[in-house]
CSV table of N, CA and C in Angstrom, one decimal:
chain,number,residue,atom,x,y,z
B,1,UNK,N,-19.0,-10.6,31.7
B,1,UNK,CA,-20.0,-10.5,30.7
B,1,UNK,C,-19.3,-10.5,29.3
B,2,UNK,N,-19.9,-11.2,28.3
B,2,UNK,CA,-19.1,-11.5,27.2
B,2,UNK,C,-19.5,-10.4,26.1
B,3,UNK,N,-19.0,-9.3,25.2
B,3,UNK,CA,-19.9,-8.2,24.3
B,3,UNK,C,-19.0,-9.1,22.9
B,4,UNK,N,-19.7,-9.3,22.5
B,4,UNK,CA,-19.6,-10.0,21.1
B,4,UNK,C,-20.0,-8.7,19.9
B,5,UNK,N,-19.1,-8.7,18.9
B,5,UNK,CA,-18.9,-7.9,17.8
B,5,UNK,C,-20.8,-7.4,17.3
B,6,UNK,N,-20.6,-6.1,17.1
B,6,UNK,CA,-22.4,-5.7,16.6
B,6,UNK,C,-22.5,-6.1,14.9
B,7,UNK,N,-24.0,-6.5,14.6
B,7,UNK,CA,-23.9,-7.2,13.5
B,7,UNK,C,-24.3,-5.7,13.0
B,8,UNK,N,-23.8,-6.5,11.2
B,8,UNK,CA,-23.8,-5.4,10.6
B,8,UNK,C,-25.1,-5.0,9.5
B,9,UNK,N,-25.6,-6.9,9.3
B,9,UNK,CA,-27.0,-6.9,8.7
B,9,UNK,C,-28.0,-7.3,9.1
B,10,UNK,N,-29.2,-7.1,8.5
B,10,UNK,CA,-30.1,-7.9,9.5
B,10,UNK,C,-30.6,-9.2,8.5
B,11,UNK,N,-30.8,-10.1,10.1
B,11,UNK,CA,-30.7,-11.9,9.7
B,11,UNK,C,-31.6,-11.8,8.9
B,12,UNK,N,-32.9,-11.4,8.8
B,12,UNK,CA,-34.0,-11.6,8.4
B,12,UNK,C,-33.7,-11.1,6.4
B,13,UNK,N,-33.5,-9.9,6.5
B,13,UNK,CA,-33.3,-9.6,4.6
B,13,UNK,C,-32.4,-9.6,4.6
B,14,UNK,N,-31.1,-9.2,5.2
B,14,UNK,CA,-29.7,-8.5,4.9
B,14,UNK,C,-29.5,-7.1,4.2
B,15,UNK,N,-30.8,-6.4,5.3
B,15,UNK,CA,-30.4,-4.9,5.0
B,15,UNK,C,-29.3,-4.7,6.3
B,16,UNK,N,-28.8,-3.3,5.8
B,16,UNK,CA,-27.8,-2.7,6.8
B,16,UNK,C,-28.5,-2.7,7.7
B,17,UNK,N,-28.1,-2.9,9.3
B,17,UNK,CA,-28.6,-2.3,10.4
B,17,UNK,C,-28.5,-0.8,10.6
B,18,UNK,N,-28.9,-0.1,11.2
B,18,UNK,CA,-28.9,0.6,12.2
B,18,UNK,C,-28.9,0.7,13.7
B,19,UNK,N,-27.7,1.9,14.1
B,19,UNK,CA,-27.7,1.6,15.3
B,19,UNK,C,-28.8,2.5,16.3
B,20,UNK,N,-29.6,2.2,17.3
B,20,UNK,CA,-30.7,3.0,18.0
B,20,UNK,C,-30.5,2.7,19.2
B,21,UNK,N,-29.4,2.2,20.2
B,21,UNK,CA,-29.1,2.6,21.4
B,21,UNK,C,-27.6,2.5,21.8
B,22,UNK,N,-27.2,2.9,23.0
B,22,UNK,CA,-25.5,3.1,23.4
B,22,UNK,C,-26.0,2.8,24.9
B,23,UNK,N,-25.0,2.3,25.3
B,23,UNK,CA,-24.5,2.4,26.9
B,23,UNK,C,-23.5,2.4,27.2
B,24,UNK,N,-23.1,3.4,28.3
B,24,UNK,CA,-21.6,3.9,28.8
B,24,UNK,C,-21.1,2.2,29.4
B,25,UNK,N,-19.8,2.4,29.2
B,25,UNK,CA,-19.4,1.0,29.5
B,25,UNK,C,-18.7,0.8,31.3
B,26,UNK,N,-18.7,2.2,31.7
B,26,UNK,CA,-18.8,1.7,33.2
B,26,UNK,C,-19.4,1.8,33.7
B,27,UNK,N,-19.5,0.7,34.6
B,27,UNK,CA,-20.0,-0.2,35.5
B,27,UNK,C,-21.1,1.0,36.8
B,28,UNK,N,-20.1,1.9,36.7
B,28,UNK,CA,-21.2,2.9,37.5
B,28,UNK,C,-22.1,3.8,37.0
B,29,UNK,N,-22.0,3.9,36.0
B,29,UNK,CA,-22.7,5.0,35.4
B,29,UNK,C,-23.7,4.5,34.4
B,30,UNK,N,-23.6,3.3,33.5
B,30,UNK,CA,-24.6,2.9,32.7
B,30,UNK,C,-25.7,3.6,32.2
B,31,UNK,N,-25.1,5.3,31.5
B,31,UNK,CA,-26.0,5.9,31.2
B,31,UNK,C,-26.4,5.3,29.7
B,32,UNK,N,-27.7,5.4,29.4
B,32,UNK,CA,-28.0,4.9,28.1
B,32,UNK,C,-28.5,6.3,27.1
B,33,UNK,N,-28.0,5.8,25.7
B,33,UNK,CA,-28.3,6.8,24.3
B,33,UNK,C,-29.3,6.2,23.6
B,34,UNK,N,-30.6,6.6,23.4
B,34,UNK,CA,-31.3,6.2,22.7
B,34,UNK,C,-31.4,7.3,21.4
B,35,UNK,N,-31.9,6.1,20.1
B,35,UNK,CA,-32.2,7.0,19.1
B,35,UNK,C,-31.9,6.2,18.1
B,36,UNK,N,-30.9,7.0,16.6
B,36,UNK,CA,-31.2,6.4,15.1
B,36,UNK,C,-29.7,6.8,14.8
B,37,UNK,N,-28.7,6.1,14.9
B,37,UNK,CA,-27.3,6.0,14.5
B,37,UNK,C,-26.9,5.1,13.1
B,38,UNK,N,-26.3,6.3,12.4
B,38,UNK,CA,-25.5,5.6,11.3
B,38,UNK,C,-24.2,4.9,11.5
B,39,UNK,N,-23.6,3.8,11.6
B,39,UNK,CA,-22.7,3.0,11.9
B,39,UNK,C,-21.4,3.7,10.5
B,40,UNK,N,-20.1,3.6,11.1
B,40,UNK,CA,-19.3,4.3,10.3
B,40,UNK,C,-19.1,3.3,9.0
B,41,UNK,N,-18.2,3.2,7.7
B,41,UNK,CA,-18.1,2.6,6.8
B,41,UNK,C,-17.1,1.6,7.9
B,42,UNK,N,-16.3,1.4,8.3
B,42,UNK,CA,-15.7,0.8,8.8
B,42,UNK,C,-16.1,-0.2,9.7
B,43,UNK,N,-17.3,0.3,10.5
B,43,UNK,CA,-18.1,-0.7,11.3
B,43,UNK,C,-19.0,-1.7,10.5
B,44,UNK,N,-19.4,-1.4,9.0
B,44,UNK,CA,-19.9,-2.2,8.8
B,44,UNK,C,-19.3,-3.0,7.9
B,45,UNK,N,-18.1,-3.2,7.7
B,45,UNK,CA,-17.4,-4.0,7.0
B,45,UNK,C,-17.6,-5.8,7.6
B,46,UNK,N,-17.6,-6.4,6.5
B,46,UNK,CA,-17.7,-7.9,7.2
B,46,UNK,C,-16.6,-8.7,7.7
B,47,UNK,N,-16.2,-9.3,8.6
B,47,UNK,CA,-15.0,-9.9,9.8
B,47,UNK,C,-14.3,-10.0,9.1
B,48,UNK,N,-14.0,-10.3,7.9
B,48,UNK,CA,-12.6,-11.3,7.3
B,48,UNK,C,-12.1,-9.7,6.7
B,49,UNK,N,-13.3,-8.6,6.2
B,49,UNK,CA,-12.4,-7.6,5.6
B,49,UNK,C,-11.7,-6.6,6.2
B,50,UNK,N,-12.6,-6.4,7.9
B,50,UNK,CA,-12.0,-5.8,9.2
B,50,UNK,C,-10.8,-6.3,9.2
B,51,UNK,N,-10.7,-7.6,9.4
B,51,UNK,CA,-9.4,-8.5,9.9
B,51,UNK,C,-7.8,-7.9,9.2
B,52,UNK,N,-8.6,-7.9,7.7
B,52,UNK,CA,-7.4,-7.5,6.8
B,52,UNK,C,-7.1,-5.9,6.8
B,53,UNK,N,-8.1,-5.1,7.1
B,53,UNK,CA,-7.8,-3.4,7.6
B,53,UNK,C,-6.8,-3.9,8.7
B,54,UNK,N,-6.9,-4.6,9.6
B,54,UNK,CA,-6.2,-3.7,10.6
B,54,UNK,C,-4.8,-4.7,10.8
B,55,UNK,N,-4.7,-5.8,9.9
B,55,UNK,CA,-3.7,-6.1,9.2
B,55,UNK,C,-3.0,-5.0,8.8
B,56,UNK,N,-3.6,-4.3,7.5
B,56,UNK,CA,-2.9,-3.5,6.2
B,56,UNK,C,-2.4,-1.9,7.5
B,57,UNK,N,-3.4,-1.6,8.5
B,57,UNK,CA,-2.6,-0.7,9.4
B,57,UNK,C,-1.6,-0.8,10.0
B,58,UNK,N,-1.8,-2.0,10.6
B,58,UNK,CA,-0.4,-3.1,11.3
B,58,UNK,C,1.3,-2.6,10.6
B,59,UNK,N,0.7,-2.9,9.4
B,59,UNK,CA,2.3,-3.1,8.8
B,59,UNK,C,1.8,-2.0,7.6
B,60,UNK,N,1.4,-1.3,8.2
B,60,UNK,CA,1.6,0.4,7.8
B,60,UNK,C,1.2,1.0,6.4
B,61,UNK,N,0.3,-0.2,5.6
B,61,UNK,CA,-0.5,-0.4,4.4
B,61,UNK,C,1.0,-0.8,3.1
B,62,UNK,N,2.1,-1.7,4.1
B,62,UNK,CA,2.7,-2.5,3.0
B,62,UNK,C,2.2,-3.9,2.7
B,63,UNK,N,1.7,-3.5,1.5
B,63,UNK,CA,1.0,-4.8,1.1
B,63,UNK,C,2.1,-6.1,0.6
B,64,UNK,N,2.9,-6.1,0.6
B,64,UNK,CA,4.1,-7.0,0.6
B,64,UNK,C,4.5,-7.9,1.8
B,65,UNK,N,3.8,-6.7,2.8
B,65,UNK,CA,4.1,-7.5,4.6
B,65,UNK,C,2.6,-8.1,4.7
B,66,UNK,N,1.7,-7.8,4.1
B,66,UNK,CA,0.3,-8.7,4.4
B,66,UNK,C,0.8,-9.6,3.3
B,67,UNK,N,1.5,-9.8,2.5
B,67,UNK,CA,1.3,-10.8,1.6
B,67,UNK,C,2.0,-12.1,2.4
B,68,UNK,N,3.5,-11.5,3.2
B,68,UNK,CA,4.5,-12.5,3.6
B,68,UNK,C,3.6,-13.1,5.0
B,69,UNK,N,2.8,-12.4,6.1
B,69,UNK,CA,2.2,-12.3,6.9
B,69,UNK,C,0.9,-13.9,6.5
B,70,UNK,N,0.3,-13.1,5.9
B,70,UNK,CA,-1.0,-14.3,5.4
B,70,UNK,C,-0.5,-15.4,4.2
B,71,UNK,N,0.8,-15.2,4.1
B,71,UNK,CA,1.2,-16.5,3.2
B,71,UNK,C,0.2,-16.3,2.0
B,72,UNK,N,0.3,-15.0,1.3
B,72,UNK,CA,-0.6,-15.3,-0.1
B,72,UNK,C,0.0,-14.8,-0.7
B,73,UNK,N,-0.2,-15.1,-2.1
B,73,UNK,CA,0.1,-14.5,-3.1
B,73,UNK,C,0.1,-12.9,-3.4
B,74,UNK,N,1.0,-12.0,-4.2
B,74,UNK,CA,0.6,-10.6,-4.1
B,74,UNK,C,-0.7,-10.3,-5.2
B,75,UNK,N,-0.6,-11.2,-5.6
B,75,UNK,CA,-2.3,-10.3,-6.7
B,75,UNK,C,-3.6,-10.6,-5.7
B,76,UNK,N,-3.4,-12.0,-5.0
B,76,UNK,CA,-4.2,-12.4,-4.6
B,76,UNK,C,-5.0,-11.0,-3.1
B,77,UNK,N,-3.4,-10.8,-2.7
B,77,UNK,CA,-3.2,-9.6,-1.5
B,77,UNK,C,-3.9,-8.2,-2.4
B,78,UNK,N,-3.5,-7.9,-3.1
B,78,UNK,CA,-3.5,-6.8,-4.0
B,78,UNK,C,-5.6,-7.0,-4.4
B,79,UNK,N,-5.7,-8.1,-4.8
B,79,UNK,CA,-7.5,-8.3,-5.0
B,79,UNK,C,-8.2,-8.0,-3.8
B,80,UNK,N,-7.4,-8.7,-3.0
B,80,UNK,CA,-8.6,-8.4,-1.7
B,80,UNK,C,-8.6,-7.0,-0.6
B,81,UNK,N,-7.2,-5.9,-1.4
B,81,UNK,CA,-7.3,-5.2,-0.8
B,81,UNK,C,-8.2,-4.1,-2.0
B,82,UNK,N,-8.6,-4.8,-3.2
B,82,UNK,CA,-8.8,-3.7,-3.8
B,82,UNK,C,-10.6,-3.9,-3.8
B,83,UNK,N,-10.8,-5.3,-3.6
B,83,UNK,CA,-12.2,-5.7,-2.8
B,83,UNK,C,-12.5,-4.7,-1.8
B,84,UNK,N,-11.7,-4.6,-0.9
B,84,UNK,CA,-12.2,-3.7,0.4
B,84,UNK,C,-11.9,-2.4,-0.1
B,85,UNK,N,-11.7,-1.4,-0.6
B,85,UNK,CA,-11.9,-0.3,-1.3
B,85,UNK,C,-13.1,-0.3,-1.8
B,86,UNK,N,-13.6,-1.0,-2.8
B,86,UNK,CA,-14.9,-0.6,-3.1
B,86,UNK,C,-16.2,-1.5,-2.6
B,87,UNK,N,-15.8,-2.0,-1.1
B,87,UNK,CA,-17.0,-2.3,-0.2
B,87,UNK,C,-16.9,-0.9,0.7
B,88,UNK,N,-15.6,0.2,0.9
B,88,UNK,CA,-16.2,0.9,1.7
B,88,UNK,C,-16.7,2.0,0.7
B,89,UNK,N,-16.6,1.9,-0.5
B,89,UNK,CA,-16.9,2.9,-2.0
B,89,UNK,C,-16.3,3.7,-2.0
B,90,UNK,N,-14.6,3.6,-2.1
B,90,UNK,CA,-13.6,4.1,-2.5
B,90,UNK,C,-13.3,3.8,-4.1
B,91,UNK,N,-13.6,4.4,-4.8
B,91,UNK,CA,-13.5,4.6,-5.9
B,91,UNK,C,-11.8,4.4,-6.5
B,92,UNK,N,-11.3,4.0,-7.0
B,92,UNK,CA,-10.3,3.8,-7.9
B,92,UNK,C,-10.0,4.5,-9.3
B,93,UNK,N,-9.5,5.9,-8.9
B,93,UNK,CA,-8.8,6.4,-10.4
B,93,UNK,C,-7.8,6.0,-11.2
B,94,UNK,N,-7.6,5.5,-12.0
B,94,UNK,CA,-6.8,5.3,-13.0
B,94,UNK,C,-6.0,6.5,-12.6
B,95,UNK,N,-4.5,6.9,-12.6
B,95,UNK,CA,-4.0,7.8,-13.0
B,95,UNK,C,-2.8,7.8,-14.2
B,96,UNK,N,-3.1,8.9,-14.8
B,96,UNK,CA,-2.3,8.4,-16.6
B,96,UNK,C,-0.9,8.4,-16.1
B,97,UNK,N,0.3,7.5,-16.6
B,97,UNK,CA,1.5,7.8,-16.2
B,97,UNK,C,1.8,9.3,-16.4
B,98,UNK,N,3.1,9.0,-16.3
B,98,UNK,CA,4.1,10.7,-16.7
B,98,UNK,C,4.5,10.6,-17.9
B,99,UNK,N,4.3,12.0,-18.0
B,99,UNK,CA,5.3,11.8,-19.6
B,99,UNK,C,4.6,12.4,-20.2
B,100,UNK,N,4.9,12.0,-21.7
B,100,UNK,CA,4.2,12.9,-23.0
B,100,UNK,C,2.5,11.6,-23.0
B,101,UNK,N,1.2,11.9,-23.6
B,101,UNK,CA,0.4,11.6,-23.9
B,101,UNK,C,0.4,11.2,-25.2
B,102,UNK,N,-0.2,9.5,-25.3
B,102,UNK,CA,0.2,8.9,-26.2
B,102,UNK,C,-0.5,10.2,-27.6
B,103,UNK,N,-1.3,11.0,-27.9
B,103,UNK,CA,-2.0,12.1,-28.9
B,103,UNK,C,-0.7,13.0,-28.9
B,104,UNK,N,0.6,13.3,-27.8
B,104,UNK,CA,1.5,14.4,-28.0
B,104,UNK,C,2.5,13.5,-29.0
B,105,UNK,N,2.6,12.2,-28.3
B,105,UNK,CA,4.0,11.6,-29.8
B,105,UNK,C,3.2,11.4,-30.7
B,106,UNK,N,1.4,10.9,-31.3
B,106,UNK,CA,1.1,11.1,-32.1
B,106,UNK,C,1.2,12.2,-32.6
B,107,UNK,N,1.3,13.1,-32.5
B,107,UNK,CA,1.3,14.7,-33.4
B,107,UNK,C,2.4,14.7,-33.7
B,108,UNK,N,3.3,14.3,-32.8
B,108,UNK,CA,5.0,14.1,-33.6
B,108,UNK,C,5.9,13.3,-34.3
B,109,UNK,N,4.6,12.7,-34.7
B,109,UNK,CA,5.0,10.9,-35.4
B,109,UNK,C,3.9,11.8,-36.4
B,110,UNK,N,3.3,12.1,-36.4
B,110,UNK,CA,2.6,12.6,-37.7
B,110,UNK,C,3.1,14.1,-38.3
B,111,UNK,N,3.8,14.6,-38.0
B,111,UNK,CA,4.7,15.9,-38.5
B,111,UNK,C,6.0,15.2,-39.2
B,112,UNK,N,6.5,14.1,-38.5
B,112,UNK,CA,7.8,13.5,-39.8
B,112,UNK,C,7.1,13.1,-40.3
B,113,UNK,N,5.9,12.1,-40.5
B,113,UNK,CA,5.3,11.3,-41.7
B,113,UNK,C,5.3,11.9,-42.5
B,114,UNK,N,4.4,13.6,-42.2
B,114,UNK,CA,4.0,14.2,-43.8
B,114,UNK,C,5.4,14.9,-44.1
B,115,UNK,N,6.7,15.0,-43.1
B,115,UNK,CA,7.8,15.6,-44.1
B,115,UNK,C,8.4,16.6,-43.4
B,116,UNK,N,7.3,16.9,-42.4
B,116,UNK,CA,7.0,19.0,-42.0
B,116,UNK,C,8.0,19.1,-41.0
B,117,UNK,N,8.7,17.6,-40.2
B,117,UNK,CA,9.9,17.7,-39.3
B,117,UNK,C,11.1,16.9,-40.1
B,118,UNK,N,12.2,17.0,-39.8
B,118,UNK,CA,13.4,15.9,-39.9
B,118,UNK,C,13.2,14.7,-38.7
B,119,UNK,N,13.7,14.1,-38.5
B,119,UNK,CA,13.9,13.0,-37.9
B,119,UNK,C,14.5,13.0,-36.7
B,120,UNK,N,15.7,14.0,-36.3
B,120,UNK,CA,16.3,14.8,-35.4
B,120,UNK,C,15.5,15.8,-34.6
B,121,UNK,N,14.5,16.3,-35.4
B,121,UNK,CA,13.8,16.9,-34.7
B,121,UNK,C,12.8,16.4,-34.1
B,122,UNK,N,12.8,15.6,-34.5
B,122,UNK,CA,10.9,14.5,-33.7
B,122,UNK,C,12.0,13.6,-32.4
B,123,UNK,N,12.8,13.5,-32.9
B,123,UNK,CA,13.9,13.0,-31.5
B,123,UNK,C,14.1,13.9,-30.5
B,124,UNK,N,14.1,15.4,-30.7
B,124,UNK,CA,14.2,16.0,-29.3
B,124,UNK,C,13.3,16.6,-29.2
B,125,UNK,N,11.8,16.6,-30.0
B,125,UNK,CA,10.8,16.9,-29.5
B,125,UNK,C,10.2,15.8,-28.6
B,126,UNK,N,10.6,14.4,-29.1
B,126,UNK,CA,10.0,14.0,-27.8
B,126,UNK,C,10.6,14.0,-26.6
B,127,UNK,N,12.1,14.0,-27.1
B,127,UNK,CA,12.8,13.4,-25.6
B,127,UNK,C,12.8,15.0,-24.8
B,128,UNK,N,11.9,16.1,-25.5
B,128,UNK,CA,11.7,17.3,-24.8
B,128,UNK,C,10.3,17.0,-24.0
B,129,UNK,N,9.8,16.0,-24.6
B,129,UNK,CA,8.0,15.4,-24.0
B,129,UNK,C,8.3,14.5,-22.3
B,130,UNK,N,9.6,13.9,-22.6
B,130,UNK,CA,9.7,13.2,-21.6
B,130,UNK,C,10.0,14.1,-20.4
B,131,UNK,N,10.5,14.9,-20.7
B,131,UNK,CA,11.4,15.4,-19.2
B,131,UNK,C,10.4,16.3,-18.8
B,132,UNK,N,8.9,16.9,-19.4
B,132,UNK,CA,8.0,17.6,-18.5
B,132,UNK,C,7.7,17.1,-17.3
């Protein structure tokens, strides 16, 4: 008997399905679950973005090895893994680098301007910004 992949929308609108029955898969017992199941984010992902999850698991989420693997480019690898992040609605934070914040060397680019430092001293105040 052939079990072909569960769809994820329905043909008719292309709302999400839901799932509302289960059956035990052996052969002796074929007990059945009826009812109203939420499908995980992962199940309802569509084939080509599944494909590339368990790619990006494969080779241990080096996107460098999905790049050499699928013969693509790395932005191209890099787009379609950042596509699948926000189909499962993984949000994407910016995180600010390290270091001083561009407002901390402003305050110390504006303390020599008006005078109130030496030049020496805006030099190891920042290079005191960098090593926090």
């Amino acid at each position: 008997m052939r079990i072909y992949p569960v769809p994820t929308q329905c043909p008719a609108c292309q709302s999400p399905l839901r799932v509302s029955g289960l059956v035990c898969s052996n052969p002796q017992c074929r007990a059945e679950v009826k009812g109203e199941f939420q499908p995980n984010e992962f199940a309802q992902l569509p084939g080509e973005q599944l494909e590339f999850l368990r790619l990006f698991v494969k080779v241990r989420g080096n996107l460098k090895e999905v790049e050499r693997i699928l013969g693509l480019s790395y932005p191209t690898v890099r787009a379609r893994f950042e596509n699948l992040l926000k189909t499962l609605g993984y949000e994407y934070e910016e995180v600010p680098p390290p270091g001083p914040s561009p407002e901390e060397k402003q305050e110390i680019l504006g303390l020599l301007e008006k005078g109130e430092i030496s030049a020496t001293e805006a030099a190891e105040r920042l290079r005191a910004l960098r090593k926090r």
